[in-house]
PDB file of C-alpha atoms in Angstrom:
ATOM      1  CA  SER A   1     -35.735  -2.627 -25.805  1.00 66.00           C
ATOM      2  CA  TRP A   2     -35.339  -6.027 -27.352  1.00 71.00           C
ATOM      3  CA  THR A   3     -38.237  -5.449 -30.063  1.00 75.00           C
ATOM      4  CA  VAL A   4     -35.427  -3.684 -32.211  1.00 81.00           C
ATOM      5  CA  HIS A   5     -34.746  -7.490 -33.143  1.00 81.00           C
ATOM      6  CA  LEU A   6     -37.824  -7.956 -34.578  1.00 81.00           C
ATOM      7  CA  SER A   7     -39.205  -6.210 -37.701  1.00 87.00           C
ATOM      8  CA  GLU A   8     -40.887  -2.537 -37.631  1.00 89.00           C
ATOM      9  CA  PRO A   9     -44.430  -3.794 -38.051  1.00 91.00           C
ATOM     10  CA  LEU A  10     -44.376  -6.391 -35.532  1.00 88.00           C
ATOM     11  CA  GLY A  11     -42.272  -4.403 -32.652  1.00 85.00           C
ATOM     12  CA  ARG A  12     -45.030  -1.776 -33.163  1.00 89.00           C
ATOM     13  CA  LEU A  13     -48.014  -4.510 -32.124  1.00 89.00           C
ATOM     14  CA  VAL A  14     -45.447  -5.684 -29.603  1.00 85.00           C
ATOM     15  CA  GLY A  15     -44.990  -2.003 -27.946  1.00 87.00           C
ATOM     16  CA  LEU A  16     -49.180  -1.535 -28.590  1.00 90.00           C
ATOM     17  CA  SER A  17     -50.319  -4.711 -26.975  1.00 88.00           C
ATOM     18  CA  GLU A  18     -47.660  -4.037 -23.910  1.00 86.00           C
ATOM     19  CA  LEU A  19     -49.645  -0.787 -23.498  1.00 90.00           C
ATOM     20  CA  ALA A  20     -52.891  -2.046 -23.684  1.00 88.00           C
ATOM     21  CA  CYS A  21     -51.659  -4.566 -20.707  1.00 86.00           C
ATOM     22  CA  ALA A  22     -50.149  -1.544 -18.938  1.00 88.00           C
ATOM     23  CA  LEU A  23     -53.301   0.579 -18.787  1.00 89.00           C
ATOM     24  CA  ALA A  24     -55.659  -2.932 -18.188  1.00 86.00           C
ATOM     25  CA  LEU A  25     -53.322  -3.634 -14.971  1.00 86.00           C
ATOM     26  CA  ALA A  26     -53.959   0.441 -13.925  1.00 88.00           C
ATOM     27  CA  LEU A  27     -57.354   0.511 -14.168  1.00 88.00           C
ATOM     28  CA  THR A  28     -58.063  -2.583 -12.540  1.00 85.00           C
ATOM     29  CA  ALA A  29     -56.335  -0.628  -9.485  1.00 82.00           C
ATOM     30  CA  VAL A  30     -59.160   1.936  -9.590  1.00 87.00           C
ATOM     31  CA  TRP A  31     -62.071  -0.377 -10.762  1.00 85.00           C
ATOM     32  CA  PRO A  32     -61.849  -4.160  -9.268  1.00 78.00           C
ATOM     33  CA  ARG A  33     -64.283  -5.671 -11.299  1.00 83.00           C
ATOM     34  CA  ALA A  34     -61.680  -5.709 -13.667  1.00 80.00           C
ATOM     35  CA  ALA A  35     -60.028  -8.706 -11.977  1.00 80.00           C
ATOM     36  CA  PRO A  36     -59.837 -10.879 -15.018  1.00 83.00           C
ATOM     37  CA  ALA A  37     -58.382  -8.627 -16.928  1.00 85.00           C
ATOM     38  CA  ARG A  38     -55.472  -7.729 -14.853  1.00 87.00           C
ATOM     39  CA  ARG A  39     -54.948 -11.869 -14.862  1.00 87.00           C
ATOM     40  CA  VAL A  40     -55.215 -12.008 -18.436  1.00 89.00           C
ATOM     41  CA  ALA A  41     -52.186  -8.932 -18.257  1.00 90.00           C
ATOM     42  CA  CYS A  42     -50.423 -10.655 -15.925  1.00 92.00           C
ATOM     43  CA  TYR A  43     -50.018 -13.729 -17.871  1.00 93.00           C
ATOM     44  CA  TYR A  44     -49.482 -11.677 -20.945  1.00 91.00           C
ATOM     45  CA  PHE A  45     -46.729  -9.888 -19.100  1.00 92.00           C
ATOM     46  CA  ILE A  46     -45.161 -12.931 -18.551  1.00 95.00           C
ATOM     47  CA  ALA A  47     -44.635 -14.272 -21.642  1.00 94.00           C
ATOM     48  CA  ASN A  48     -43.793 -11.085 -23.317  1.00 91.00           C
ATOM     49  CA  GLN A  49     -40.854 -10.990 -20.566  1.00 92.00           C
ATOM     50  CA  ILE A  50     -39.841 -14.922 -21.466  1.00 94.00           C
ATOM     51  CA  ALA A  51     -40.051 -14.126 -24.889  1.00 90.00           C
ATOM     52  CA  ALA A  52     -37.727 -10.756 -24.068  1.00 89.00           C
ATOM     53  CA  ALA A  53     -35.400 -12.889 -21.853  1.00 91.00           C
ATOM     54  CA  GLY A  54     -35.001 -15.439 -24.920  1.00 91.00           C
ATOM     55  CA  VAL A  55     -33.733 -12.665 -27.618  1.00 89.00           C
ATOM     56  CA  HIS A  56     -31.708 -11.076 -25.444  1.00 90.00           C
ATOM     57  CA  LEU A  57     -30.003 -14.014 -24.810  1.00 92.00           C
ATOM     58  CA  ALA A  58     -29.865 -15.164 -28.381  1.00 91.00           C
ATOM     59  CA  HIS A  59     -28.136 -11.575 -28.782  1.00 89.00           C
ATOM     60  CA  GLY A  60     -25.967 -11.656 -26.073  1.00 91.00           C
ATOM     61  CA  GLU A  61     -27.369  -8.869 -23.975  1.00 90.00           C
ATOM     62  CA  VAL A  62     -27.499 -10.624 -20.772  1.00 93.00           C
ATOM     63  CA  HIS A  63     -27.335  -7.188 -18.655  1.00 93.00           C
ATOM     64  CA  ALA A  64     -30.517  -6.977 -19.593  1.00 91.00           C
ATOM     65  CA  LEU A  65     -31.761 -10.364 -17.882  1.00 93.00           C
ATOM     66  CA  PRO A  66     -32.104  -8.843 -14.163  1.00 95.00           C
ATOM     67  CA  GLN A  67     -34.868  -6.689 -15.230  1.00 92.00           C
ATOM     68  CA  ASN A  68     -36.591  -9.420 -16.714  1.00 93.00           C
ATOM     69  CA  ALA A  69     -36.653 -11.656 -14.175  1.00 96.00           C
ATOM     70  CA  VAL A  70     -37.559  -8.841 -11.509  1.00 95.00           C
ATOM     71  CA  LEU A  71     -40.604  -8.069 -13.533  1.00 93.00           C
ATOM     72  CA  ILE A  72     -41.240 -11.673 -13.896  1.00 95.00           C
ATOM     73  CA  VAL A  73     -41.366 -12.295 -10.258  1.00 96.00           C
ATOM     74  CA  LEU A  74     -43.346  -9.176  -9.375  1.00 93.00           C
ATOM     75  CA  LEU A  75     -46.106 -10.421 -12.325  1.00 93.00           C
ATOM     76  CA  ILE A  76     -45.974 -14.066 -10.825  1.00 94.00           C
ATOM     77  CA  ALA A  77     -47.020 -12.339  -7.380  1.00 93.00           C
ATOM     78  CA  ILE A  78     -49.559 -10.569  -8.707  1.00 89.00           C
ATOM     79  CA  THR A  79     -50.824 -13.449 -10.103  1.00 89.00           C
ATOM     80  CA  VAL A  80     -50.667 -15.394  -7.029  1.00 89.00           C
ATOM     81  CA  MET A  81     -52.115 -12.622  -4.333  1.00 87.00           C
ATOM     82  CA  ASP A  82     -55.234 -11.880  -6.892  1.00 80.00           C
ATOM     83  CA  ARG A  83     -56.199 -15.446  -6.952  1.00 76.00           C
ATOM     84  CA  PRO A  84     -59.318 -16.437  -5.807  1.00 70.00           C
ATOM     85  CA  THR A  85     -59.924 -17.693  -2.629  1.00 65.00           C
ATOM     86  CA  ALA A  86     -62.285 -20.431  -1.811  1.00 61.00           C
ATOM     87  CA  LYS A  87     -65.425 -19.345   0.579  1.00 62.00           C
ATOM     88  CA  GLN A  88     -65.949 -20.636   3.954  1.00 48.00           C
TER      89      GLN A  88
END
């Protein structure tokens, strides 16, 4: 986990925010009206994974980068598929 390179309080805050966003993503699967929360959660997770990749690079942990890349691509796909379409 990249948060081991952060202070303990900051690492805990990041972990709690990741759990909250994961819960938001899960809730939107059963509660479609929460779509705006899904979009916000995806944007947060994308930023989170970019930060994680930067920390991994800074510490020479290149073996973790493929996971970051896969998650970023999946989150972008969710965001793109979630865009509202214009009514015709």
